Short mmCIF file of C-alpha atoms in Angstrom, two decimals:
data_model
loop_
_atom_site.label_atom_id
_atom_site.label_comp_id
_atom_site.label_asym_id
_atom_site.label_seq_id
_atom_site.Cartn_x
_atom_site.Cartn_y
_atom_site.Cartn_z
CA MET A 103 -3.21 -3.28 6.16
CA PRO A 104 -5.73 -5.57 4.37
CA ALA A 105 -7.66 -4.18 1.43
CA THR A 106 -11.46 -3.94 1.45
CA LEU A 107 -14.19 -3.61 -1.16
CA VAL A 108 -17.07 -1.46 0.03
CA LEU A 109 -20.37 -2.03 -1.77
CA ALA A 110 -22.65 1.01 -1.76
CA LEU A 111 -26.33 0.07 -1.30
CA LYS A 112 -29.38 2.29 -0.89
CA GLU A 113 -29.73 1.73 2.83
CA GLU A 114 -26.30 0.51 3.93
CA LYS A 115 -22.75 -0.33 2.95
CA LYS A 116 -21.28 -3.80 2.94
CA GLU A 117 -17.56 -4.43 3.37
CA PHE A 118 -15.71 -7.40 1.89
CA PRO A 119 -12.09 -8.07 2.93
CA CYS A 120 -9.81 -8.85 -0.03
CA GLY A 121 -7.79 -11.99 0.52
CA THR A 122 -5.64 -13.68 -2.11
CA ILE A 123 -8.67 -13.96 -4.40
CA LEU A 124 -12.09 -12.32 -4.05
CA THR A 125 -14.60 -13.43 -6.69
CA ILE A 126 -17.62 -11.31 -7.62
CA GLY A 127 -20.75 -12.14 -9.64
CA ARG A 128 -24.35 -13.38 -9.65
CA ASP A 129 -23.43 -17.02 -9.08
CA LYS A 130 -24.02 -18.08 -5.48
CA ASN A 131 -20.54 -19.61 -5.24
CA ASN A 132 -18.84 -16.21 -5.50
CA ASP A 133 -17.35 -14.51 -2.47
CA VAL A 134 -19.42 -11.43 -3.30
CA VAL A 135 -22.84 -12.40 -4.69
CA LEU A 136 -24.49 -9.61 -6.67
CA VAL A 137 -28.28 -9.46 -6.92
CA ASP A 138 -27.96 -7.54 -10.16
CA LEU A 139 -29.31 -8.55 -13.59
CA LYS A 140 -26.61 -6.50 -15.29
CA ALA A 141 -23.89 -8.52 -13.59
CA SER A 142 -22.56 -11.74 -15.10
CA ARG A 143 -22.54 -15.04 -13.21
CA ASN A 144 -18.77 -14.80 -12.74
CA HIS A 145 -18.20 -11.13 -13.39
CA ALA A 146 -14.78 -10.26 -11.99
CA MET A 147 -12.27 -10.88 -9.24
CA VAL A 148 -9.81 -8.98 -7.11
CA ARG A 149 -6.51 -10.86 -6.94
CA CYS A 150 -3.58 -10.08 -4.67
CA LEU A 151 -0.07 -10.45 -6.02
CA GLY A 152 2.91 -10.32 -3.72
CA ASP A 153 2.16 -8.88 -0.31
CA ASP A 154 0.41 -5.68 -1.22
CA ASP A 155 -0.74 -5.33 -4.85
CA TYR A 156 -4.40 -5.90 -5.72
CA TYR A 157 -5.62 -6.21 -9.30
CA LEU A 158 -9.14 -6.12 -10.69
CA ILE A 159 -9.54 -8.79 -13.37
CA ASP A 160 -12.68 -8.97 -15.49
CA GLY A 161 -14.07 -12.45 -16.09
CA GLY A 162 -15.24 -11.83 -19.63
CA SER A 163 -18.47 -10.23 -18.41
CA SER A 164 -21.18 -9.06 -20.81
CA ASN A 165 -21.40 -5.52 -19.46
CA GLY A 166 -17.77 -5.05 -18.51
CA SER A 167 -15.86 -3.99 -15.43
CA TYR A 168 -14.98 -0.34 -14.85
CA VAL A 169 -12.35 1.38 -12.72
CA ASN A 170 -12.97 5.10 -12.27
CA ALA A 171 -15.50 4.98 -15.15
CA LYS A 172 -13.01 3.39 -17.56
CA ARG A 173 -13.69 -0.09 -18.91
CA ILE A 174 -10.81 -2.52 -18.40
CA SER A 175 -9.71 -5.47 -20.52
CA LEU A 176 -6.41 -6.21 -18.77
CA PRO A 177 -5.64 -6.79 -15.07
CA THR A 178 -5.69 -3.34 -13.50
CA LEU A 179 -3.71 -2.39 -10.40
CA LEU A 180 -6.05 -0.84 -7.85
CA GLN A 181 -5.25 2.23 -5.78
CA ASN A 182 -6.83 3.38 -2.52
CA GLY A 183 -10.10 5.17 -3.26
CA ASP A 184 -10.66 3.72 -6.74
CA LYS A 185 -14.30 3.48 -7.80
CA ILE A 186 -15.29 0.12 -9.30
CA THR A 187 -18.49 -0.50 -11.26
CA LEU A 188 -19.67 -4.03 -12.03
CA GLY A 189 -23.08 -4.08 -13.72
CA SER A 190 -25.25 -1.73 -11.67
CA SER A 191 -23.17 -2.26 -8.52
CA HIS A 192 -20.72 0.35 -7.28
CA PHE A 193 -17.75 -0.39 -5.03
CA ALA A 194 -15.00 1.63 -3.40
CA PHE A 195 -11.58 0.03 -3.06
CA ILE A 196 -10.02 0.87 0.29
CA HIS A 197 -6.38 0.08 0.93
CA GLU A 198 -4.69 2.46 3.31
CA LYS A 199 -1.06 1.55 3.82
CA ALA A 200 -0.29 2.69 7.33
CA LEU A 201 3.16 3.54 8.65
CA LYS A 202 4.45 1.67 11.65
CA GLN A 203 3.20 2.89 14.99
CA PRO A 204 5.52 5.11 17.04
CA GLU A 205 7.80 3.31 19.47
CA ALA A 206 9.08 4.80 22.70
CA ASP A 207 12.78 4.80 23.51
CA GLU A 208 14.17 4.41 27.03
CA ALA A 209 13.67 8.10 27.77
CA GLY A 210 10.01 7.84 26.86
CA THR A 211 10.38 9.85 23.66
CA ALA A 212 8.24 8.58 20.79
CA THR A 213 10.21 7.68 17.67
CA VAL A 214 8.25 7.36 14.44
CA LEU A 215 9.50 4.56 12.22
CA ILE A 216 8.94 5.63 8.64
CA LYS A 217 11.69 3.74 6.87
CA ARG A 218 10.69 0.57 5.04
CA GLN A 219 12.76 -2.58 5.37
CA VAL A 220 14.76 -2.85 2.14
CA GLU A 221 15.98 -6.31 1.20
CA VAL A 222 18.74 -6.75 -1.37
CA SER A 223 19.24 -10.17 -2.89
CA ASN A 224 20.08 -12.09 -6.05
CA PHE A 225 17.09 -12.61 -8.30
CA VAL A 226 16.29 -14.28 -11.57
CA ILE A 227 13.91 -12.06 -13.52
CA LEU A 228 11.48 -13.05 -16.28
CA VAL A 229 9.52 -10.62 -18.45
CA ALA A 230 7.00 -11.97 -20.97
CA ASP A 231 5.09 -9.71 -23.33
CA ILE A 232 2.33 -10.43 -25.84
CA ARG A 233 3.54 -9.40 -29.28
CA GLY A 234 1.19 -7.36 -31.43
CA PHE A 235 -1.33 -6.82 -28.67
CA THR A 236 -2.47 -3.49 -30.14
CA THR A 237 -3.35 -5.20 -33.42
CA LEU A 238 -5.11 -7.97 -31.53
CA SER A 239 -7.15 -5.48 -29.50
CA GLU A 240 -8.27 -3.76 -32.69
CA THR A 241 -9.28 -7.04 -34.33
CA ILE A 242 -11.75 -8.57 -31.88
CA ALA A 243 -14.55 -7.26 -29.68
CA ILE A 244 -13.61 -6.04 -26.22
CA GLU A 245 -15.81 -8.69 -24.55
CA SER A 246 -13.92 -11.46 -26.33
CA LEU A 247 -10.56 -9.78 -25.76
CA THR A 248 -11.26 -9.50 -22.04
CA GLU A 249 -12.25 -13.16 -21.81
CA ILE A 250 -9.11 -14.29 -23.64
CA MET A 251 -6.78 -12.09 -21.60
CA ASN A 252 -8.48 -13.16 -18.38
CA ALA A 253 -7.79 -16.80 -19.29
CA TRP A 254 -4.18 -15.99 -20.19
CA PHE A 255 -3.37 -14.06 -17.01
CA HIS A 256 -5.00 -16.71 -14.81
CA ALA A 257 -2.95 -19.46 -16.43
CA VAL A 258 0.22 -17.35 -16.34
CA THR A 259 -0.13 -16.70 -12.60
CA ASP A 260 -0.66 -20.41 -11.88
CA CYS A 261 2.31 -21.29 -14.11
CA ILE A 262 4.75 -18.97 -12.32
CA GLN A 263 3.62 -20.28 -8.94
CA LYS A 264 4.05 -23.91 -10.07
CA CYS A 265 7.59 -23.02 -11.11
CA LEU A 266 8.17 -21.61 -7.59
CA GLY A 267 8.37 -18.01 -8.76
CA THR A 268 6.48 -14.86 -7.79
CA VAL A 269 4.43 -12.70 -10.13
CA ASP A 270 5.77 -9.25 -9.29
CA LYS A 271 3.62 -7.14 -11.61
CA PHE A 272 1.17 -7.13 -14.45
CA LEU A 273 2.07 -4.23 -16.73
CA GLY A 274 -0.57 -3.99 -19.44
CA ASP A 275 -0.17 -7.11 -21.59
CA CYS A 276 3.16 -7.94 -19.94
CA VAL A 277 3.94 -10.12 -16.91
CA TYR A 278 7.02 -9.53 -14.74
CA ALA A 279 8.02 -12.42 -12.46
CA ARG A 280 10.95 -13.11 -10.20
CA TRP A 281 12.74 -15.92 -8.38
CA GLU A 282 14.75 -15.09 -5.28
CA ALA A 283 17.91 -17.07 -5.92
CA GLY A 284 20.30 -16.17 -3.11
CA SER A 285 23.37 -18.23 -3.99
CA ASN A 286 21.39 -20.90 -5.87
CA MET A 287 21.27 -19.48 -9.40
CA THR A 288 21.65 -22.99 -10.81
CA GLY A 289 18.17 -23.82 -9.52
CA ALA A 290 16.39 -20.55 -10.22
CA VAL A 291 17.53 -19.99 -13.82
CA PRO A 292 16.24 -23.36 -15.14
CA ALA A 293 12.98 -22.72 -13.27
CA ALA A 294 12.54 -19.40 -15.09
CA LEU A 295 13.37 -21.03 -18.44
CA LYS A 296 10.84 -23.78 -17.74
CA ALA A 297 8.24 -21.12 -16.93
CA ALA A 298 8.96 -19.38 -20.25
CA CYS A 299 8.29 -22.59 -22.16
CA MET A 300 5.11 -23.19 -20.18
CA LEU A 301 3.91 -19.67 -20.97
CA ASN A 302 4.35 -20.43 -24.65
CA SER A 303 2.31 -23.64 -24.26
CA ILE A 304 -0.40 -21.68 -22.45
CA SER A 305 -0.54 -19.20 -25.33
CA ASN A 306 -0.79 -22.03 -27.87
CA ASP A 307 -3.59 -23.68 -25.90
CA ILE A 308 -5.54 -20.41 -25.81
CA ASN A 309 -4.98 -19.93 -29.54
CA GLU A 310 -6.56 -23.32 -30.14
CA LYS A 311 -9.44 -22.80 -27.72
CA TYR A 312 -10.34 -19.37 -29.12
CA LYS A 313 -9.43 -20.06 -32.76
CA SER A 314 -12.74 -18.80 -34.17
CA THR A 315 -12.73 -15.71 -31.96
CA LEU A 316 -9.14 -14.74 -32.80
CA GLN A 317 -10.00 -14.69 -36.51
CA GLY A 318 -6.62 -15.77 -37.76
CA THR A 319 -4.55 -13.81 -35.24
CA LYS A 320 -2.60 -15.55 -32.48
CA LEU A 321 -1.21 -14.89 -29.06
CA LYS A 322 2.58 -14.92 -29.36
CA ILE A 323 4.99 -13.97 -26.61
CA GLY A 324 8.55 -12.75 -26.36
CA VAL A 325 10.55 -13.42 -23.20
CA GLY A 326 13.54 -11.84 -21.49
CA ILE A 327 15.41 -13.62 -18.68
CA ASN A 328 18.19 -12.11 -16.61
CA ALA A 329 19.87 -12.51 -13.23
CA GLY A 330 21.39 -10.09 -10.78
CA ILE A 331 20.98 -8.01 -7.66
CA ALA A 332 17.68 -6.23 -7.00
CA ALA A 333 16.12 -4.47 -4.03
CA VAL A 334 12.68 -5.16 -2.58
CA GLY A 335 10.92 -2.72 -0.25
CA VAL A 336 12.17 0.52 -1.75
CA ASP A 337 8.63 1.72 -2.48
CA LYS A 338 5.13 0.89 -1.26
CA SER A 339 4.50 -1.77 -3.89
CA ASP A 340 7.27 -4.14 -2.68
CA THR A 341 8.33 -4.73 -6.28
CA ALA A 342 11.91 -5.74 -7.02
CA ILE A 343 13.83 -2.95 -8.71
CA GLY A 344 17.35 -2.46 -9.96
CA ASP A 345 19.56 -2.56 -13.03
CA ALA A 346 19.08 -6.30 -13.46
CA VAL A 347 15.30 -5.79 -13.69
CA ASN A 348 15.59 -2.89 -16.14
CA LEU A 349 17.87 -4.94 -18.38
CA THR A 350 15.39 -7.83 -18.45
CA PHE A 351 12.72 -5.56 -19.94
CA ARG A 352 15.24 -4.41 -22.56
CA LEU A 353 16.11 -8.02 -23.42
CA GLU A 354 12.46 -8.95 -23.94
CA SER A 355 12.05 -6.00 -26.27
CA TYR A 356 15.19 -6.99 -28.17
CA SER A 357 13.80 -10.49 -28.82
CA LYS A 358 11.78 -9.11 -31.76
CA GLU A 359 14.87 -7.53 -33.35
CA MET A 360 16.96 -10.65 -32.79
CA GLY A 361 14.26 -12.93 -34.19
CA LYS A 362 14.27 -15.22 -31.15
CA ASP A 363 11.60 -16.19 -28.64
CA ILE A 364 13.78 -15.90 -25.52
CA ILE A 365 16.74 -13.60 -24.87
CA ILE A 366 18.84 -14.52 -21.83
CA GLY A 367 21.51 -12.32 -20.24
CA LYS A 368 24.95 -13.82 -19.55
CA ASP A 369 24.52 -13.62 -15.78
CA ALA A 370 21.63 -16.06 -16.24
CA TYR A 371 22.60 -18.31 -19.17
CA GLN A 372 25.98 -19.20 -17.66
CA HIS A 373 24.00 -21.22 -15.11
CA LEU A 374 22.48 -23.35 -17.89
CA PRO A 375 24.17 -26.30 -19.67
CA GLU A 376 26.88 -25.03 -22.03
CA SER A 377 25.46 -27.10 -24.88
CA LEU A 378 22.37 -24.91 -24.81
CA TRP A 379 24.04 -21.54 -25.25
CA GLN A 380 27.44 -22.19 -26.82
CA GLU A 381 27.70 -20.70 -30.33
CA LYS A 382 24.45 -18.83 -29.69
CA GLU A 383 26.03 -15.94 -27.77
CA LYS A 384 25.80 -12.46 -29.14
CA THR A 385 26.96 -9.02 -27.98
CA ILE A 386 24.33 -6.32 -28.29
CA THR A 387 23.98 -2.65 -27.48
CA VAL A 388 21.08 -1.94 -25.14
CA LYS A 389 19.50 1.44 -24.51
CA GLY A 390 20.49 2.78 -21.10
CA LYS A 391 23.69 0.68 -20.90
CA THR A 392 27.07 2.24 -21.67
CA GLU A 393 28.74 -1.14 -22.19
CA PRO A 394 27.66 -3.87 -24.65
CA VAL A 395 25.68 -6.76 -23.17
CA GLU A 396 26.32 -10.46 -23.78
CA VAL A 397 23.16 -12.45 -24.44
CA CYS A 398 21.97 -15.78 -25.77
CA GLY A 399 18.93 -16.09 -28.04
CA LEU A 400 16.77 -19.23 -28.08
CA THR A 401 13.61 -20.47 -29.71
CA PHE A 402 11.04 -22.14 -27.51
CA SER A 403 11.78 -25.51 -29.15
CA GLU A 404 15.51 -25.18 -28.35
CA ALA A 405 14.71 -24.32 -24.73
CA GLU A 406 12.25 -27.21 -24.40
CA LYS A 407 14.85 -29.71 -25.63
CA SER A 408 17.24 -28.59 -22.91
CA LEU A 409 14.61 -29.17 -20.24
#
């Protein structure tokens, strides 16, 4: 069921269907134009990721964007019934996920279909996290932080799509993306590695653009890449879940300890040219895994040369 933003006015309510992107602000080119002096020209947007997840993303507005009375600086996943405040304007986010309608069998008895269609496939998973985000958030004003993170997440989403992947989730200052590989790992793994290098370039570009605002700090990312079987459709969010996904998050976290920019699991790096990973393999112990894990650690420059 499509999501809707409901704007509460004194005399009426206006409803705005949420498509892939719904822009909100005082500028007349927005999808939702606010006649509100406390709203910025391009205040915020609601962006859909996947089939069913909607995020509120602030556009670096002067007065901020609020979900349930809490100011946001990162893309925030919206839930049915959330209250959104932009300037002096108040919205309700409506997204009721209905079950399938009952179907009648040959005897005329109604059968309620409540099971979701679960799809199991091979995926290549990428997790990229901004290192030292807590320090960054304590260093600069929230208005500037929101503007910078808005620029980063916009560019990240476009990057993953250009590399033919899907942004599965935003999790705080972390992006989780996936490529459905089927039997073609040799195509999906290089695409994920290319995306990782592009994400680094995006971070460097933002560092240069906002040099004075960042006050000597920089956006730096760590990346985990893995491949394996995952299931989609297990829960309402249609996110891909499974051991391969969990391991990817662990690999990204381990990149700091290993002193590398990208950590790649064996199930993924074996689909890359041997010259890239030979003599760079390492066996590590990962929390939640009983057996050691074989990985390859790369710098962004090493990965870029291979591409």
